[in-house]
PDB file of C-alpha atoms in Angstrom:
ATOM      1  CA  MET A   1       0.020  -0.001   0.009  1.00 32.00           C
ATOM      2  CA  PRO A   2       1.432   3.405  -0.878  1.00 34.00           C
ATOM      3  CA  GLU A   3       2.418   5.871   1.779  1.00 39.00           C
ATOM      4  CA  ASN A   4       0.285   8.954   2.440  1.00 35.00           C
ATOM      5  CA  LYS A   5       1.342  12.058   4.323  1.00 37.00           C
ATOM      6  CA  LEU A   6      -1.753  12.105   6.490  1.00 38.00           C
ATOM      7  CA  PHE A   7      -2.162   8.358   6.676  1.00 43.00           C
ATOM      8  CA  PRO A   8       0.794   6.023   7.001  1.00 45.00           C
ATOM      9  CA  PRO A   9      -1.154   2.718   7.154  1.00 48.00           C
ATOM     10  CA  GLU A  10      -1.298   1.155  10.626  1.00 44.00           C
ATOM     11  CA  GLY A  11       1.200  -1.609  11.107  1.00 37.00           C
ATOM     12  CA  LEU A  12       3.451  -0.558   8.220  1.00 34.00           C
ATOM     13  CA  ARG A  13       5.611   1.983  10.064  1.00 38.00           C
ATOM     14  CA  PRO A  14       7.453   1.839  13.405  1.00 42.00           C
ATOM     15  CA  PRO A  15       5.795   3.757  16.296  1.00 49.00           C
ATOM     16  CA  THR A  16       7.098   7.339  16.482  1.00 60.00           C
ATOM     17  CA  PRO A  17       8.069   8.788  19.875  1.00 69.00           C
ATOM     18  CA  CYS A  18       5.364  11.420  20.597  1.00 77.00           C
ATOM     19  CA  SER A  19       7.523  14.340  21.699  1.00 84.00           C
ATOM     20  CA  LEU A  20       5.937  17.693  22.486  1.00 86.00           C
ATOM     21  CA  PRO A  21       7.135  19.256  19.180  1.00 86.00           C
ATOM     22  CA  LEU A  22       5.704  16.282  17.264  1.00 88.00           C
ATOM     23  CA  LEU A  23       2.348  16.592  19.016  1.00 91.00           C
ATOM     24  CA  GLN A  24       2.224  20.314  18.341  1.00 90.00           C
ATOM     25  CA  SER A  25       3.136  19.713  14.671  1.00 88.00           C
ATOM     26  CA  ALA A  26       0.432  17.050  14.387  1.00 88.00           C
ATOM     27  CA  ALA A  27      -2.154  19.405  15.859  1.00 91.00           C
ATOM     28  CA  ALA A  28      -1.248  21.915  13.131  1.00 91.00           C
ATOM     29  CA  ASP A  29      -1.203  19.595  10.091  1.00 87.00           C
ATOM     30  CA  GLY A  30      -3.710  16.894  11.069  1.00 86.00           C
ATOM     31  CA  SER A  31      -1.364  13.945  10.665  1.00 86.00           C
ATOM     32  CA  ILE A  32      -2.153  10.661  12.310  1.00 89.00           C
ATOM     33  CA  LEU A  33      -0.059   9.355  15.192  1.00 90.00           C
ATOM     34  CA  GLU A  34      -0.119   6.161  17.244  1.00 89.00           C
ATOM     35  CA  GLY A  35       0.172   5.367  20.960  1.00 91.00           C
ATOM     36  CA  CYS A  36      -0.739   2.799  23.574  1.00 91.00           C
ATOM     37  CA  VAL A  37      -3.792   3.196  25.798  1.00 95.00           C
ATOM     38  CA  ASP A  38      -2.879   2.993  29.506  1.00 95.00           C
ATOM     39  CA  ARG A  39      -6.386   3.055  30.986  1.00 95.00           C
ATOM     40  CA  CYS A  40     -10.071   3.715  30.444  1.00 96.00           C
ATOM     41  CA  ASP A  41     -11.830   5.734  33.136  1.00 95.00           C
ATOM     42  CA  GLY A  42     -15.418   5.371  34.405  1.00 93.00           C
ATOM     43  CA  GLU A  43     -16.673   7.832  31.791  1.00 94.00           C
ATOM     44  CA  LEU A  44     -15.193   5.653  28.994  1.00 94.00           C
ATOM     45  CA  ALA A  45     -12.485   8.164  28.163  1.00 95.00           C
ATOM     46  CA  LEU A  46      -9.111   6.765  27.138  1.00 96.00           C
ATOM     47  CA  HIS A  47      -5.814   7.893  28.667  1.00 96.00           C
ATOM     48  CA  LEU A  48      -2.401   7.553  27.055  1.00 94.00           C
ATOM     49  CA  SER A  49       1.127   8.329  28.150  1.00 90.00           C
ATOM     50  CA  LEU A  50       2.968   9.760  25.145  1.00 90.00           C
ATOM     51  CA  ASP A  51       6.605   9.639  26.229  1.00 86.00           C
ATOM     52  CA  GLY A  52       5.719  11.318  29.505  1.00 86.00           C
ATOM     53  CA  ILE A  53       3.026  13.638  28.010  1.00 91.00           C
ATOM     54  CA  ARG A  54      -0.530  12.918  29.035  1.00 93.00           C
ATOM     55  CA  GLY A  55      -2.957  12.177  26.207  1.00 94.00           C
ATOM     56  CA  TYR A  56      -6.732  12.121  26.571  1.00 94.00           C
ATOM     57  CA  ILE A  57      -9.415  10.792  24.199  1.00 97.00           C
ATOM     58  CA  PRO A  58     -12.935  11.882  25.320  1.00 96.00           C
ATOM     59  CA  PRO A  59     -15.732   9.278  25.020  1.00 94.00           C
ATOM     60  CA  SER A  60     -17.221  11.043  21.999  1.00 93.00           C
ATOM     61  CA  GLU A  61     -13.875  10.812  20.151  1.00 94.00           C
ATOM     62  CA  VAL A  62     -13.029   7.163  20.822  1.00 92.00           C
ATOM     63  CA  LEU A  63     -14.926   5.649  17.880  1.00 90.00           C
ATOM     64  CA  SER A  64     -16.640   6.987  14.746  1.00 87.00           C
ATOM     65  CA  PRO A  65     -20.338   6.066  14.995  1.00 84.00           C
ATOM     66  CA  TRP A  66     -20.254   4.088  11.736  1.00 79.00           C
ATOM     67  CA  ILE A  67     -17.622   1.658  13.024  1.00 76.00           C
ATOM     68  CA  SER A  68     -19.163  -1.762  13.616  1.00 67.00           C
ATOM     69  CA  GLY A  69     -19.929  -2.218  17.327  1.00 66.00           C
ATOM     70  CA  ALA A  70     -19.231   1.434  18.130  1.00 64.00           C
ATOM     71  CA  GLN A  71     -22.175   1.561  20.566  1.00 73.00           C
ATOM     72  CA  ARG A  72     -20.914  -1.350  22.652  1.00 83.00           C
ATOM     73  CA  GLU A  73     -18.977  -0.574  25.807  1.00 89.00           C
ATOM     74  CA  ILE A  74     -16.570  -3.416  25.122  1.00 87.00           C
ATOM     75  CA  SER A  75     -15.431  -1.592  21.971  1.00 86.00           C
ATOM     76  CA  VAL A  76     -13.925   1.038  24.245  1.00 91.00           C
ATOM     77  CA  LEU A  77     -12.752  -1.124  27.136  1.00 92.00           C
ATOM     78  CA  SER A  78     -10.939  -3.517  24.796  1.00 89.00           C
ATOM     79  CA  ARG A  79      -8.606  -0.723  23.686  1.00 91.00           C
ATOM     80  CA  VAL A  80      -6.735  -0.717  27.058  1.00 94.00           C
ATOM     81  CA  GLY A  81      -3.212  -2.073  26.580  1.00 93.00           C
ATOM     82  CA  ARG A  82      -3.443  -1.775  22.811  1.00 90.00           C
ATOM     83  CA  ARG A  83      -2.067   0.730  20.323  1.00 89.00           C
ATOM     84  CA  VAL A  84      -4.525   3.138  18.717  1.00 91.00           C
ATOM     85  CA  CYS A  85      -4.238   5.780  15.983  1.00 90.00           C
ATOM     86  CA  PHE A  86      -5.325   9.309  16.701  1.00 93.00           C
ATOM     87  CA  THR A  87      -5.087  12.920  15.610  1.00 92.00           C
ATOM     88  CA  VAL A  88      -4.125  15.738  17.959  1.00 94.00           C
ATOM     89  CA  GLN A  89      -6.922  18.274  18.477  1.00 95.00           C
ATOM     90  CA  SER A  90      -4.938  20.561  20.790  1.00 94.00           C
ATOM     91  CA  VAL A  91      -2.008  20.685  23.169  1.00 93.00           C
ATOM     92  CA  THR A  92      -2.617  22.687  26.325  1.00 92.00           C
ATOM     93  CA  ALA A  93      -1.519  22.585  29.946  1.00 87.00           C
ATOM     94  CA  ASP A  94      -3.220  20.864  32.883  1.00 81.00           C
ATOM     95  CA  GLU A  95      -3.828  22.383  36.282  1.00 80.00           C
ATOM     96  CA  LYS A  96      -0.193  21.798  37.223  1.00 83.00           C
ATOM     97  CA  GLY A  97       1.153  23.305  34.025  1.00 83.00           C
ATOM     98  CA  ALA A  98       2.115  20.022  32.472  1.00 88.00           C
ATOM     99  CA  PRO A  99       1.412  19.431  28.760  1.00 90.00           C
ATOM    100  CA  LEU A 100      -1.948  17.779  28.027  1.00 93.00           C
ATOM    101  CA  ALA A 101      -2.843  16.536  24.542  1.00 94.00           C
ATOM    102  CA  LEU A 102      -6.520  16.287  23.504  1.00 96.00           C
ATOM    103  CA  LEU A 103      -6.749  13.474  21.006  1.00 96.00           C
ATOM    104  CA  SER A 104      -9.366  12.033  18.638  1.00 96.00           C
ATOM    105  CA  ARG A 105      -9.444   8.453  17.423  1.00 94.00           C
ATOM    106  CA  ALA A 106     -12.703   9.084  15.602  1.00 93.00           C
ATOM    107  CA  ASP A 107     -11.100  11.805  13.484  1.00 93.00           C
ATOM    108  CA  ALA A 108      -8.208   9.485  12.609  1.00 91.00           C
ATOM    109  CA  GLN A 109     -10.773   6.897  11.487  1.00 91.00           C
ATOM    110  CA  GLU A 110     -12.563   9.436   9.314  1.00 91.00           C
ATOM    111  CA  ARG A 111      -9.280  10.467   7.714  1.00 89.00           C
ATOM    112  CA  ALA A 112      -8.334   6.844   7.189  1.00 89.00           C
ATOM    113  CA  LEU A 113     -11.659   6.085   5.548  1.00 90.00           C
ATOM    114  CA  ASP A 114     -11.264   9.050   3.223  1.00 88.00           C
ATOM    115  CA  TRP A 115      -7.820   7.764   2.306  1.00 89.00           C
ATOM    116  CA  PHE A 116      -9.096   4.257   1.636  1.00 91.00           C
ATOM    117  CA  LEU A 117     -11.920   5.433  -0.559  1.00 90.00           C
ATOM    118  CA  ALA A 118      -9.578   7.703  -2.545  1.00 88.00           C
ATOM    119  CA  ASN A 119      -6.670   5.276  -2.939  1.00 90.00           C
ATOM    120  CA  LEU A 120      -8.018   1.733  -2.819  1.00 93.00           C
ATOM    121  CA  ARG A 121     -10.119  -0.272  -5.280  1.00 95.00           C
ATOM    122  CA  PRO A 122     -11.172  -3.914  -5.688  1.00 96.00           C
ATOM    123  CA  GLY A 123      -7.970  -5.839  -6.279  1.00 96.00           C
ATOM    124  CA  SER A 124      -5.732  -3.669  -4.053  1.00 95.00           C
ATOM    125  CA  VAL A 125      -3.360  -5.710  -1.887  1.00 95.00           C
ATOM    126  CA  ILE A 126      -3.227  -4.355   1.678  1.00 94.00           C
ATOM    127  CA  THR A 127      -1.895  -5.222   5.113  1.00 93.00           C
ATOM    128  CA  ALA A 128      -4.476  -6.030   7.777  1.00 94.00           C
ATOM    129  CA  ARG A 129      -4.550  -7.299  11.334  1.00 93.00           C
ATOM    130  CA  ILE A 130      -7.024  -9.944  12.493  1.00 95.00           C
ATOM    131  CA  THR A 131      -9.199  -8.615  15.345  1.00 91.00           C
ATOM    132  CA  SER A 132     -11.732 -11.370  15.903  1.00 92.00           C
ATOM    133  CA  LEU A 133     -13.003 -14.679  14.455  1.00 95.00           C
ATOM    134  CA  ALA A 134     -16.542 -15.903  13.866  1.00 95.00           C
ATOM    135  CA  PRO A 135     -17.902 -19.113  12.286  1.00 96.00           C
ATOM    136  CA  PHE A 136     -18.666 -17.204   9.049  1.00 96.00           C
ATOM    137  CA  GLY A 137     -15.349 -15.409   8.717  1.00 97.00           C
ATOM    138  CA  ALA A 138     -12.702 -13.111  10.165  1.00 97.00           C
ATOM    139  CA  PHE A 139     -12.753  -9.440  11.019  1.00 95.00           C
ATOM    140  CA  ALA A 140      -9.625  -7.477  10.224  1.00 94.00           C
ATOM    141  CA  ASP A 141      -8.428  -3.946  11.036  1.00 92.00           C
ATOM    142  CA  ILE A 142      -7.150  -2.389   7.745  1.00 92.00           C
ATOM    143  CA  GLY A 143      -5.936   0.765   9.510  1.00 88.00           C
ATOM    144  CA  CYS A 144      -6.961   3.090  12.352  1.00 87.00           C
ATOM    145  CA  GLY A 145      -9.650   0.756  13.588  1.00 87.00           C
ATOM    146  CA  VAL A 146     -11.475   0.552  10.244  1.00 90.00           C
ATOM    147  CA  ILE A 147     -12.810  -3.034  10.263  1.00 91.00           C
ATOM    148  CA  ALA A 148     -13.319  -5.132   7.154  1.00 94.00           C
ATOM    149  CA  MET A 149     -14.925  -8.567   6.775  1.00 96.00           C
ATOM    150  CA  LEU A 150     -13.095 -11.576   5.383  1.00 98.00           C
ATOM    151  CA  PRO A 151     -15.689 -14.315   4.615  1.00 98.00           C
ATOM    152  CA  LEU A 152     -14.764 -17.910   5.410  1.00 97.00           C
ATOM    153  CA  GLU A 153     -15.013 -19.078   1.793  1.00 97.00           C
ATOM    154  CA  HIS A 154     -12.476 -16.423   0.695  1.00 98.00           C
ATOM    155  CA  ILE A 155      -9.760 -17.291   3.176  1.00 98.00           C
ATOM    156  CA  SER A 156      -8.246 -20.131   1.112  1.00 97.00           C
ATOM    157  CA  VAL A 157      -9.052 -22.533  -1.701  1.00 96.00           C
ATOM    158  CA  SER A 158      -8.711 -25.453   0.719  1.00 95.00           C
ATOM    159  CA  ARG A 159     -11.943 -25.460   2.714  1.00 93.00           C
ATOM    160  CA  ILE A 160     -11.707 -24.980   6.464  1.00 94.00           C
ATOM    161  CA  SER A 161     -14.388 -25.365   9.145  1.00 93.00           C
ATOM    162  CA  HIS A 162     -13.527 -22.167  11.044  1.00 95.00           C
ATOM    163  CA  PRO A 163     -11.201 -19.140  10.538  1.00 96.00           C
ATOM    164  CA  SER A 164      -9.190 -20.327  13.581  1.00 93.00           C
ATOM    165  CA  ASP A 165      -7.869 -23.092  11.323  1.00 92.00           C
ATOM    166  CA  ARG A 166      -5.936 -20.383   9.463  1.00 94.00           C
ATOM    167  CA  PHE A 167      -5.713 -17.274  11.693  1.00 94.00           C
ATOM    168  CA  SER A 168      -5.387 -16.098  15.267  1.00 92.00           C
ATOM    169  CA  PRO A 169      -6.451 -12.736  16.742  1.00 92.00           C
ATOM    170  CA  GLY A 170      -3.698 -10.163  16.480  1.00 91.00           C
ATOM    171  CA  GLN A 171      -2.088 -11.830  13.447  1.00 94.00           C
ATOM    172  CA  LYS A 172      -0.935  -9.539  10.653  1.00 94.00           C
ATOM    173  CA  ILE A 173      -1.866 -10.793   7.211  1.00 95.00           C
ATOM    174  CA  LEU A 174      -2.003  -9.638   3.618  1.00 96.00           C
ATOM    175  CA  ALA A 175      -5.432  -9.374   2.018  1.00 97.00           C
ATOM    176  CA  VAL A 176      -7.080  -8.072  -1.129  1.00 97.00           C
ATOM    177  CA  ILE A 177      -9.953  -5.618  -1.286  1.00 97.00           C
ATOM    178  CA  ARG A 178     -12.779  -7.675  -2.809  1.00 97.00           C
ATOM    179  CA  ALA A 179     -15.589  -5.068  -2.614  1.00 96.00           C
ATOM    180  CA  MET A 180     -16.155  -1.532  -1.372  1.00 94.00           C
ATOM    181  CA  ASP A 181     -19.431   0.083  -0.311  1.00 91.00           C
ATOM    182  CA  PRO A 182     -18.795   3.822   0.143  1.00 89.00           C
ATOM    183  CA  GLU A 183     -22.332   4.615   1.243  1.00 87.00           C
ATOM    184  CA  ARG A 184     -22.309   2.012   4.026  1.00 86.00           C
ATOM    185  CA  ARG A 185     -18.578   2.529   4.658  1.00 87.00           C
ATOM    186  CA  ARG A 186     -17.861  -1.176   4.408  1.00 90.00           C
ATOM    187  CA  PHE A 187     -15.034  -3.156   2.921  1.00 95.00           C
ATOM    188  CA  THR A 188     -14.984  -6.846   2.119  1.00 97.00           C
ATOM    189  CA  LEU A 189     -11.715  -8.708   1.804  1.00 97.00           C
ATOM    190  CA  THR A 190     -10.464 -11.844   0.150  1.00 98.00           C
ATOM    191  CA  HIS A 191      -7.253 -13.717   0.888  1.00 98.00           C
ATOM    192  CA  ARG A 192      -7.028 -16.931  -1.191  1.00 98.00           C
ATOM    193  CA  GLU A 193      -5.713 -15.137  -4.303  1.00 98.00           C
ATOM    194  CA  LEU A 194      -2.449 -14.330  -2.495  1.00 98.00           C
ATOM    195  CA  LEU A 195      -1.691 -17.966  -1.620  1.00 98.00           C
ATOM    196  CA  GLY A 196      -0.859 -19.106  -5.130  1.00 97.00           C
ATOM    197  CA  THR A 197      -2.448 -20.925  -8.066  1.00 98.00           C
ATOM    198  CA  TRP A 198      -2.888 -24.698  -8.290  1.00 98.00           C
ATOM    199  CA  MET A 199       0.332 -25.061 -10.309  1.00 97.00           C
ATOM    200  CA  GLU A 200       2.325 -22.783  -8.006  1.00 97.00           C
ATOM    201  CA  ASN A 201       1.330 -24.915  -5.021  1.00 98.00           C
ATOM    202  CA  ALA A 202       1.593 -28.297  -6.751  1.00 97.00           C
ATOM    203  CA  SER A 203       5.129 -27.454  -8.027  1.00 96.00           C
ATOM    204  CA  ARG A 204       6.307 -27.676  -4.389  1.00 96.00           C
ATOM    205  CA  PHE A 205       5.674 -31.471  -4.395  1.00 97.00           C
ATOM    206  CA  GLN A 206       6.907 -34.487  -6.337  1.00 97.00           C
ATOM    207  CA  VAL A 207       5.305 -37.904  -6.906  1.00 98.00           C
ATOM    208  CA  GLY A 208       6.785 -40.233  -4.337  1.00 97.00           C
ATOM    209  CA  ASP A 209       7.315 -37.522  -1.661  1.00 97.00           C
ATOM    210  CA  THR A 210       6.013 -38.189   1.855  1.00 98.00           C
ATOM    211  CA  VAL A 211       4.831 -34.967   3.439  1.00 97.00           C
ATOM    212  CA  THR A 212       2.544 -33.720   6.226  1.00 96.00           C
ATOM    213  CA  GLY A 213      -1.026 -32.448   5.841  1.00 96.00           C
ATOM    214  CA  ILE A 214      -4.231 -31.643   7.696  1.00 96.00           C
ATOM    215  CA  VAL A 215      -7.437 -33.641   7.291  1.00 97.00           C
ATOM    216  CA  ARG A 216     -10.115 -31.149   6.251  1.00 95.00           C
ATOM    217  CA  SER A 217     -13.096 -33.317   5.360  1.00 95.00           C
ATOM    218  CA  ILE A 218     -14.067 -36.997   5.205  1.00 95.00           C
ATOM    219  CA  ARG A 219     -16.537 -38.254   2.610  1.00 95.00           C
ATOM    220  CA  GLU A 220     -17.799 -41.692   1.677  1.00 94.00           C
ATOM    221  CA  TYR A 221     -15.452 -41.787  -1.285  1.00 94.00           C
ATOM    222  CA  GLY A 222     -12.335 -40.496   0.447  1.00 96.00           C
ATOM    223  CA  THR A 223     -10.533 -38.159   2.816  1.00 97.00           C
ATOM    224  CA  PHE A 224      -9.523 -34.645   1.721  1.00 97.00           C
ATOM    225  CA  ILE A 225      -6.139 -33.646   3.094  1.00 97.00           C
ATOM    226  CA  GLU A 226      -4.733 -30.107   2.878  1.00 97.00           C
ATOM    227  CA  LEU A 227      -1.137 -29.963   1.732  1.00 97.00           C
ATOM    228  CA  THR A 228      -1.043 -26.183   1.558  1.00 97.00           C
ATOM    229  CA  PRO A 229      -3.856 -23.620   2.172  1.00 96.00           C
ATOM    230  CA  ASN A 230      -4.500 -23.598  -1.592  1.00 97.00           C
ATOM    231  CA  LEU A 231      -3.929 -27.293  -2.374  1.00 98.00           C
ATOM    232  CA  SER A 232      -5.646 -30.470  -1.186  1.00 97.00           C
ATOM    233  CA  GLY A 233      -5.427 -34.083  -2.212  1.00 97.00           C
ATOM    234  CA  LEU A 234      -7.658 -37.152  -1.797  1.00 98.00           C
ATOM    235  CA  ALA A 235      -6.751 -40.316   0.084  1.00 97.00           C
ATOM    236  CA  ASP A 236      -8.684 -43.496   0.886  1.00 96.00           C
ATOM    237  CA  ASN A 237     -10.566 -43.430   4.148  1.00 96.00           C
ATOM    238  CA  ARG A 238      -8.996 -44.976   7.224  1.00 94.00           C
ATOM    239  CA  GLU A 239     -10.585 -45.828  10.542  1.00 92.00           C
ATOM    240  CA  GLY A 240      -9.589 -43.584  13.432  1.00 91.00           C
ATOM    241  CA  ILE A 241      -8.756 -40.548  11.247  1.00 95.00           C
ATOM    242  CA  CYS A 242     -10.836 -37.436  12.027  1.00 94.00           C
ATOM    243  CA  GLU A 243     -11.249 -33.946  10.595  1.00 94.00           C
ATOM    244  CA  GLY A 244      -8.532 -31.657  11.888  1.00 92.00           C
ATOM    245  CA  ASP A 245      -5.968 -34.459  12.384  1.00 95.00           C
ATOM    246  CA  ALA A 246      -2.409 -33.912  11.276  1.00 95.00           C
ATOM    247  CA  VAL A 247      -1.190 -36.791   9.115  1.00 97.00           C
ATOM    248  CA  SER A 248       1.716 -37.866   6.988  1.00 97.00           C
ATOM    249  CA  VAL A 249       0.874 -38.819   3.392  1.00 98.00           C
ATOM    250  CA  ARG A 250       2.651 -40.170   0.350  1.00 98.00           C
ATOM    251  CA  ILE A 251       1.969 -38.447  -2.990  1.00 98.00           C
ATOM    252  CA  ARG A 252       0.898 -41.059  -5.509  1.00 98.00           C
ATOM    253  CA  SER A 253      -0.018 -38.791  -8.494  1.00 98.00           C
ATOM    254  CA  ILE A 254      -0.329 -35.142  -9.465  1.00 97.00           C
ATOM    255  CA  ARG A 255      -2.705 -34.443 -12.354  1.00 96.00           C
ATOM    256  CA  PRO A 256      -2.958 -30.785 -13.539  1.00 96.00           C
ATOM    257  CA  GLU A 257      -5.524 -31.661 -16.240  1.00 95.00           C
ATOM    258  CA  ASN A 258      -8.205 -32.150 -13.624  1.00 94.00           C
ATOM    259  CA  MET A 259      -6.527 -30.535 -10.577  1.00 96.00           C
ATOM    260  CA  LYS A 260      -6.259 -33.803  -8.663  1.00 96.00           C
ATOM    261  CA  VAL A 261      -3.616 -34.996  -6.210  1.00 98.00           C
ATOM    262  CA  LYS A 262      -3.882 -38.636  -5.172  1.00 98.00           C
ATOM    263  CA  LEU A 263      -2.511 -39.443  -1.692  1.00 98.00           C
ATOM    264  CA  GLN A 264      -1.802 -42.437   0.484  1.00 97.00           C
ATOM    265  CA  LEU A 265      -2.308 -42.020   4.223  1.00 97.00           C
ATOM    266  CA  ILE A 266       0.770 -43.077   6.150  1.00 96.00           C
ATOM    267  CA  ASP A 267       0.285 -42.137   9.796  1.00 95.00           C
ATOM    268  CA  ARG A 268      -1.522 -39.903  12.207  1.00 95.00           C
ATOM    269  CA  LEU A 269       0.707 -37.195  13.791  1.00 95.00           C
ATOM    270  CA  PRO A 270       0.533 -35.158  16.988  1.00 92.00           C
ATOM    271  CA  PRO A 271      -1.776 -32.115  16.575  1.00 87.00           C
ATOM    272  CA  PRO A 272      -0.122 -28.876  15.414  1.00 80.00           C
ATOM    273  CA  GLU A 273       0.214 -26.213  18.121  1.00 75.00           C
ATOM    274  CA  ASN A 274      -0.655 -23.279  15.823  1.00 75.00           C
ATOM    275  CA  PRO A 275      -1.787 -22.661  12.260  1.00 76.00           C
ATOM    276  CA  ALA A 276       1.084 -23.036   9.794  1.00 79.00           C
ATOM    277  CA  PRO A 277       2.782 -19.786   8.714  1.00 86.00           C
ATOM    278  CA  LEU A 278       1.260 -18.374   5.550  1.00 93.00           C
ATOM    279  CA  ARG A 279       3.301 -18.375   2.336  1.00 95.00           C
ATOM    280  CA  TYR A 280       2.239 -15.562   0.013  1.00 97.00           C
ATOM    281  CA  GLN A 281       2.839 -15.688  -3.731  1.00 96.00           C
ATOM    282  CA  ILE A 282       1.630 -12.102  -4.210  1.00 96.00           C
ATOM    283  CA  THR A 283       2.576  -9.372  -1.703  1.00 94.00           C
ATOM    284  CA  ASP A 284       1.665  -5.998  -3.276  1.00 92.00           C
ATOM    285  CA  GLY A 285       0.079  -4.215  -6.223  1.00 94.00           C
ATOM    286  CA  VAL A 286      -3.422  -4.249  -7.690  1.00 95.00           C
ATOM    287  CA  LEU A 287      -4.912  -7.488  -9.060  1.00 97.00           C
ATOM    288  CA  GLU A 288      -7.107  -7.366 -12.143  1.00 96.00           C
ATOM    289  CA  ARG A 289      -7.887 -11.045 -12.621  1.00 96.00           C
ATOM    290  CA  TRP A 290      -6.659 -14.158 -10.830  1.00 97.00           C
ATOM    291  CA  ILE A 291      -6.978 -17.653 -12.287  1.00 97.00           C
ATOM    292  CA  TYR A 292      -6.360 -20.595  -9.921  1.00 97.00           C
ATOM    293  CA  SER A 293      -6.850 -23.377 -12.464  1.00 97.00           C
ATOM    294  CA  PRO A 294      -3.952 -24.671 -14.610  1.00 95.00           C
ATOM    295  CA  PRO A 295      -3.981 -24.005 -18.370  1.00 92.00           C
ATOM    296  CA  GLY A 296      -5.870 -26.685 -20.217  1.00 90.00           C
ATOM    297  CA  CYS A 297      -7.743 -27.899 -17.161  1.00 92.00           C
ATOM    298  CA  VAL A 298     -10.963 -29.702 -18.121  1.00 92.00           C
ATOM    299  CA  LYS A 299     -12.826 -28.419 -15.058  1.00 90.00           C
ATOM    300  CA  THR A 300     -14.722 -25.116 -14.874  1.00 91.00           C
ATOM    301  CA  PRO A 301     -12.033 -22.462 -14.183  1.00 91.00           C
ATOM    302  CA  VAL A 302     -11.683 -21.200 -10.623  1.00 93.00           C
ATOM    303  CA  GLU A 303     -10.991 -17.479 -10.914  1.00 96.00           C
ATOM    304  CA  THR A 304     -11.612 -13.995  -9.527  1.00 97.00           C
ATOM    305  CA  ASP A 305     -12.269 -10.987 -11.713  1.00 96.00           C
ATOM    306  CA  PHE A 306     -11.782  -7.870  -9.592  1.00 97.00           C
ATOM    307  CA  THR A 307     -12.815  -5.512 -12.394  1.00 94.00           C
ATOM    308  CA  GLU A 308     -16.425  -6.725 -12.021  1.00 91.00           C
ATOM    309  CA  ALA A 309     -16.638  -5.069  -8.569  1.00 87.00           C
ATOM    310  CA  ARG A 310     -15.369  -1.680  -9.776  1.00 85.00           C
ATOM    311  CA  PRO A 311     -17.761   1.165 -10.685  1.00 80.00           C
TER     312      PRO A 311
END
């Protein structure tokens, strides 16, 4: 994502020490800064210590009203101990003469939204941070607390039962803008396009290799085992094997013409402690069209055309 004077995207730059001159400069030019919330008082105002300078975000400035869940108290309380973006409304002195910075997170969110709407489009590759997981998908902060939805079916080509199979809260990921709704101020993300095509994933394996995988589904005709987030193979069913199990498998055949990988189950393995690290094939730019299927594949192509979602 390109840099912007008023909006360096959250997570893409190191935190800047908030000295008094920097706070005064930010108050004058409206730039967005970042700091950690120390506490939330009984009035739901947030307090920050900015390198020894007190910062204060009034309740009305903690969240823009259009942010999902803005009316819920937990949306404010959950900021304690976390970094937040803000603009500086003024720098004055408290009753003891010490500097006091009046801050606004809501204004930073408005500026971030304006930047997103002006600079992003369907197909834009961005950095996001997972905030929460639900059975239907993941929610991700794409900057300054602006939350976007990543539906379950767009996380990877290999089907998973829950986003926790792939992500954990707080994890930084790459994602692609799938759709934008300026009127409702909503963004929808996709992720699978960054994890590689069928051929890019299949090229990592050779017939005869024995590798590890995760059992994703069991059908009457066989067991689907994920080799990578965008590549699965089929093995014969075996008693005692369950969905979610880690297994070792031998690769019996790789057939690009119908996107099939035939596997032989070798053994059940101890469960993995965390989701495997993601391996991205695309890390920046703007995608126009992504085709997962190999050339000449007899199956209906699996693809994403981002131009269809553009005005």
